Structures are given as structure tokens and as C-alpha cells.
Short mmCIF file of C-alpha atoms in Angstrom, two decimals:
data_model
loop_
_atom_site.label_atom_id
_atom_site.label_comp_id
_atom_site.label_asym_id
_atom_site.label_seq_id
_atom_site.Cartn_x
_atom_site.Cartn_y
_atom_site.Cartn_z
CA UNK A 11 -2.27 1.22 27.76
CA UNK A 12 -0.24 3.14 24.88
CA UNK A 13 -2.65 2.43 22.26
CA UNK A 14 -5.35 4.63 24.80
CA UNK A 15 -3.34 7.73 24.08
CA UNK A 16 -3.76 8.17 20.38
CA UNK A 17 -7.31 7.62 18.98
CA UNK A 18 -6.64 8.56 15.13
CA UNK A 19 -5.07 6.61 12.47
CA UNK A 20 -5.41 8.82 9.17
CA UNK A 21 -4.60 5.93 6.11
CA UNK A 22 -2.62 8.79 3.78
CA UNK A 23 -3.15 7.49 0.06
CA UNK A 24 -2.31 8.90 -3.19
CA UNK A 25 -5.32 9.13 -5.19
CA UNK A 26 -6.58 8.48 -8.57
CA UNK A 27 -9.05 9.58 -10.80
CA UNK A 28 -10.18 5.79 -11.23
CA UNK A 29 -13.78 5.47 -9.37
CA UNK A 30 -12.53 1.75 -7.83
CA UNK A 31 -9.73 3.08 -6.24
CA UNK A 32 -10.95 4.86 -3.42
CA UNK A 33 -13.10 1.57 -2.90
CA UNK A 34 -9.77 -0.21 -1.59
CA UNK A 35 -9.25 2.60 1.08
CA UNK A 36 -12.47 2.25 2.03
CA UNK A 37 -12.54 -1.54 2.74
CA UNK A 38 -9.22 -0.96 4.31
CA UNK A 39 -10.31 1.28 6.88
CA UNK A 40 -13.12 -0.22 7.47
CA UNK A 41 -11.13 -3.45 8.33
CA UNK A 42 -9.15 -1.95 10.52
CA UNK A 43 -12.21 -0.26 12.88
CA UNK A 44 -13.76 -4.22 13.36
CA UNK A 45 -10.26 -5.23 14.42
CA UNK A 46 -9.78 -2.00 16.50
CA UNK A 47 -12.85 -0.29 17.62
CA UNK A 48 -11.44 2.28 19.87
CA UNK A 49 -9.35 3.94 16.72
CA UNK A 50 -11.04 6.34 14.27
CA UNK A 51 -9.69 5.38 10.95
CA UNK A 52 -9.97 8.03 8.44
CA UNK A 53 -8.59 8.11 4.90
CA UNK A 54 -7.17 10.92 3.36
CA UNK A 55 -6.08 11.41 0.16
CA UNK A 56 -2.85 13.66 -1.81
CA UNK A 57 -4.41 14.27 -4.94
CA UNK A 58 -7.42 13.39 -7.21
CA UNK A 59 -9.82 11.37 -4.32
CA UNK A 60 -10.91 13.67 -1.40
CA UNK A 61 -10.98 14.16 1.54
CA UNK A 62 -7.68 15.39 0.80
CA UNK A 63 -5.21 14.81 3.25
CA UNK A 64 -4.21 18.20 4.33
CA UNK A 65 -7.80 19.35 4.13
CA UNK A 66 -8.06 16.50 7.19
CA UNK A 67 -7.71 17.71 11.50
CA UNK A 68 -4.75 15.76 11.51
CA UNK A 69 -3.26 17.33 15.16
CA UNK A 70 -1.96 14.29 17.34
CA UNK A 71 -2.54 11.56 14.71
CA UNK A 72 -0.92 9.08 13.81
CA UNK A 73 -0.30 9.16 9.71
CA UNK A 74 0.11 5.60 8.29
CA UNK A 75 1.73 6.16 4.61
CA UNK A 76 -0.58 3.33 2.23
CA UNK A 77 2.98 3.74 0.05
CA UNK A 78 4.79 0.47 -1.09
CA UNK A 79 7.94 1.89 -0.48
CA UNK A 80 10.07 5.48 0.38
CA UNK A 81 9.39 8.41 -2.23
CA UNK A 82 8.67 12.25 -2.60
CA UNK A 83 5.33 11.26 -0.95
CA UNK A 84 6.52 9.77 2.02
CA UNK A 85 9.50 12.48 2.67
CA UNK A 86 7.54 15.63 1.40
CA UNK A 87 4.22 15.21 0.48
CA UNK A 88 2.42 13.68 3.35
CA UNK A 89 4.44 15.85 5.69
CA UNK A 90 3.67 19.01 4.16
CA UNK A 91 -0.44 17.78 4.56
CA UNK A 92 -0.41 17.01 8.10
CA UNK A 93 2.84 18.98 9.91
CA UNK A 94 1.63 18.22 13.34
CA UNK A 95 0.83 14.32 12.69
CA UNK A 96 2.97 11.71 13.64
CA UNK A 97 4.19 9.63 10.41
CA UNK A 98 4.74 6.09 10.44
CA UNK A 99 6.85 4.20 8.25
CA UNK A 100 4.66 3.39 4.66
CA UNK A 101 3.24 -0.09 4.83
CA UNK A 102 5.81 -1.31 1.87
CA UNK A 103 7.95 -3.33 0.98
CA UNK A 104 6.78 -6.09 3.91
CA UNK A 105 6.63 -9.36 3.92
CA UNK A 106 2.63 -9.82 4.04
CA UNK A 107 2.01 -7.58 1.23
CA UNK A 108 4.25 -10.07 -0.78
CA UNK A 109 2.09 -12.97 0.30
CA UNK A 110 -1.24 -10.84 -0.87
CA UNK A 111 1.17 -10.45 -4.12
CA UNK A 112 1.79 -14.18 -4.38
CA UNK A 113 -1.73 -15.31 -4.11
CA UNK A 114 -2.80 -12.86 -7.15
CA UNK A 115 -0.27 -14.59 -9.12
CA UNK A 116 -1.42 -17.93 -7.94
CA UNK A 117 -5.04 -16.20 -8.91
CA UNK A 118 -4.34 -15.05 -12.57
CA UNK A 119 -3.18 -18.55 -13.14
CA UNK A 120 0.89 -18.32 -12.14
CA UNK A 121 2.11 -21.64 -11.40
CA UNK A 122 5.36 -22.83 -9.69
CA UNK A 123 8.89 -22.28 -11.67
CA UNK A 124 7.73 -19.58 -14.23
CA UNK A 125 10.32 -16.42 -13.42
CA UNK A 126 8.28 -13.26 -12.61
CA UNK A 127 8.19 -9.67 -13.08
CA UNK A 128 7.59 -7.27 -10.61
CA UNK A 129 6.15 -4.35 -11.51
CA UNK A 130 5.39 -1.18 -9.93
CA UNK A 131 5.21 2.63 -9.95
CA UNK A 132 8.46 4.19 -8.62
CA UNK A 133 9.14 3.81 -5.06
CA UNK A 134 12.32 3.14 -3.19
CA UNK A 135 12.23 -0.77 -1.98
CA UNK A 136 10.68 -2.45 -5.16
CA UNK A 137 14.39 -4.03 -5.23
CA UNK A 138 13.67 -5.32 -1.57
CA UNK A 139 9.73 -6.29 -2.20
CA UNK A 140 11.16 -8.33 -5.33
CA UNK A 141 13.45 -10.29 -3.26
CA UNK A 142 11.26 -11.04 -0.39
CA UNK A 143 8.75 -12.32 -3.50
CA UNK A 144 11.47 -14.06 -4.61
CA UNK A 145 12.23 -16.08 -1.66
CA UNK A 146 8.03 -16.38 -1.24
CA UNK A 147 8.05 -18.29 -4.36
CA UNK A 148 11.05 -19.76 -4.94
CA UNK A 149 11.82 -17.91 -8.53
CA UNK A 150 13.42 -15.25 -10.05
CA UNK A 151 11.57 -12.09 -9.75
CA UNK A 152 12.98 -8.92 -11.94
CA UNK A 153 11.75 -5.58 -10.49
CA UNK A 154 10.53 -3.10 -13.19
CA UNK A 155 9.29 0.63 -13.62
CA UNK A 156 5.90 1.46 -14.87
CA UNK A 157 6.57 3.99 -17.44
CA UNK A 158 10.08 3.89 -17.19
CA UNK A 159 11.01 0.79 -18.92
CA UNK A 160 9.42 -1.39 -20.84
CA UNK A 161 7.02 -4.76 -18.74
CA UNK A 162 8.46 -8.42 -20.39
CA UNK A 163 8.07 -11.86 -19.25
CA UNK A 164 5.45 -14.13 -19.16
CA UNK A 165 4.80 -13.83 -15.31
CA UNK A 166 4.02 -9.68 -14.24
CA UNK A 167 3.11 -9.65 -10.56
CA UNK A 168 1.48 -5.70 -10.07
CA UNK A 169 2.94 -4.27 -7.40
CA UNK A 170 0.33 -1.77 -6.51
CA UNK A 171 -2.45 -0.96 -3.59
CA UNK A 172 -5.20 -0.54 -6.07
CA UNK A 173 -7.04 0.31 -9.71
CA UNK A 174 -5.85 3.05 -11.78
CA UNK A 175 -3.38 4.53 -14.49
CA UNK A 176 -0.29 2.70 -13.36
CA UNK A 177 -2.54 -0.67 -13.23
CA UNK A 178 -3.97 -0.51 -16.46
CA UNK A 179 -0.75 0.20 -17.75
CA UNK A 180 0.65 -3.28 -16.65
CA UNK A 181 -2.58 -4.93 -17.88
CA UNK A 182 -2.03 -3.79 -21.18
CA UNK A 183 1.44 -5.75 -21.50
CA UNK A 184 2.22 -8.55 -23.33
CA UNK A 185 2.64 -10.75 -20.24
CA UNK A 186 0.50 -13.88 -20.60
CA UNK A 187 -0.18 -13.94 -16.60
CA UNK A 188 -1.15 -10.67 -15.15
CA UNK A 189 -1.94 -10.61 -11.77
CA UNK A 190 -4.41 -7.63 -10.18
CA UNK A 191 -3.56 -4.94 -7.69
CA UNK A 192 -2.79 -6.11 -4.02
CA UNK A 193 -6.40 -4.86 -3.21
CA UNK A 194 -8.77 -5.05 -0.03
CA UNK A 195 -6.89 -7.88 1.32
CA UNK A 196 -7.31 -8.30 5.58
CA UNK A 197 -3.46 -8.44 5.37
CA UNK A 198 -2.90 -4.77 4.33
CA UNK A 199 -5.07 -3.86 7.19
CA UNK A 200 -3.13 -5.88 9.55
CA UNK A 201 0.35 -4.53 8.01
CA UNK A 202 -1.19 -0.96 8.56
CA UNK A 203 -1.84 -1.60 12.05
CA UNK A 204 1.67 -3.09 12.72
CA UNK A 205 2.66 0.79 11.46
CA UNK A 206 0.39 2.18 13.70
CA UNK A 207 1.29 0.84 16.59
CA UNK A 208 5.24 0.81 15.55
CA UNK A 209 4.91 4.81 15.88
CA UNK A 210 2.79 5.40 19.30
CA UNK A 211 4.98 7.58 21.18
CA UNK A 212 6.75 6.26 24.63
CA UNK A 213 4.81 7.21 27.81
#
């Protein structure tokens, strides 16, 4: 079977200097190593959390991007840290991500009709990921910048992986519904499978 032929899945994350958020990663991989026992799941890191990624024997594997969307990690970083891996497409924007993004909302107390914010942390596709949101739950959803523009509404969905900087800058808004990080969901395990599989070389 093609899935026989390449044993590694290395779960490429950025890093942060907040102690939870290698605790996501961790989870994560885990998941994935019940669900598929013949893969060795590592996670490696591009800056603050180690093992860092090009520190990592990453010769034959397959490199699943934990990004939300394209950016100077997914075109330079992560191939610069593992030149002989094979890099799958980042796990973002995607449609079961949203519905891990929809049921924090739901969590923080979001109810049906209030317009949302989206907010997130740079990457290429938040414009996509606020659409397929939007069509999830049946509002408006306005895509903003952390950092680069300023969070408003009443409703701020965070559209990030895990705890850290760029979090605890949404949760500092004024937004009276803030919803946490996507977080050790089974979902983002299964999405990072899908990528996994997606970029097993043809026989």
C-alpha cells in the first residue's frame, strides 16, 4: 500500500515562547499515532519550542505545515529546515478547522445572527477561512490582522492553532465574545492526515 512507503510525518509548527503551546502539538501528534500506528509522528518546531525543525532527520519525510494558510513559513522557512522532506500543503484554510472555529464561538457564548470577526496572524487564505466560516454559520464574518489593524465587533472568532502572543493579543480586545485558539481538537489531527496522505508520492 502507498502509505507503507513513507513512515514519518514531521508536524512543522512555529513556536512560541508560551509553555501551553507546545502542549497542542503534543496532543496533536499524539492523536494522530492512535489513528495511525504504523507512522512516527514527530513535531518540530521553527523557532522558540525545540526540537527545532531543521535540527530534526527529516530525509524521506513527509513535512505537514501546522500553518492556517500560505506565508514566508510555508514557501521559505520550512523548506530551508528540512531540504530533502517532502512538504505538504499547510493544514489551513479547510473546512474542518472552521467547524473546530465555530464550536469555540458556540463555546465562549456566540449565538446565531451576531456578525463575527475573524482574526488571525498574517497568512495568505484568512479571506478564504472567513468565507467558509461564513457559510458555516450563516453570518457575516470580517477577516482581520493581529497587529496590523485594529480587532472590533462584538463576535472575534481566533483564528489560531494554539496559546501565545498573537492569542493574548485578541483576548485583550474589546470584543464581548472571544472565542479560544482552535486547540487539540481530533479534527486538526484528521485534517493533518488528509495532508499527509495528499503528498505520498506515486508508486
Amino acid at each position: 500500500m502507498r502509505a507503507a512507503r513513507i513512515r514519518t510525518l514531521v508536524l512543522a509548527a512555529h513556536g512560541s515562547a508560551d509553555p501551553r503551546y507546545p502542549a497542542v502539538f503534543d496532543w496533536i501528534a499524539a492523536r494522530i499515532v492512535g489513528n495511525r500506528p504504523d507512522l512516527d509522528v514527530v513535531v518540530g518546531y521553527l523557532d522558540h519550542c525545540t526540537p527545532r525543525l531543521a535540527e530534526l532527520p527529516t530525509e524521506g519525510a513527509v513535512v505537514v505545515p501546522m500553518l492556517l494558510g500560505s506565508s514566508f513559513h510555508l514557501t521559505v522557512d520550512i523548506p530551508s529546515a528540512a531540504p530533502d522532506a517532502i512538504i505538504a500543503a499547510p493544514i489551513g484554510p479547510d473546512a474542518w478547522l472552521m467547524a473546530v472555529v465555530a464550536d469555540r464561538l458556540t463555546e465562549a457564548g456566540w449565538t446565531a445572527g451576531t456578525p463575527v470577526t475573524l482574526a488571525a496572524a498574517g497568512e495568505v487564505g484568512l479571506a478564504d477561512a472567513a468565507s467558509l466560516l461564513a457559510e458555516l454559520i450563516g453570518v457575516a464574518v470580517t477577516p482581520v490582522l493581529v497587529g496590523s489593524e485594529p480587532i472590533r465587533g462584538e463576535a472575534v472568532a481566533t483564528y489560531l492553532l494554539a496559546p501565545g502572543h498573537f492569542a493574548d493579543l485578541i483576548g485583550a480586545c474589546q470584543a464581548s465574545i472571544i472565542s479560544a485558539p482552535i486547540g487539540a481538537d481530533p479534527r486538526v489531527a484528521e485534517v493533518a492526515m488528509k495532508r499527509y496522505d495528499a503528498a505520498l508520492p506515486p508508486f
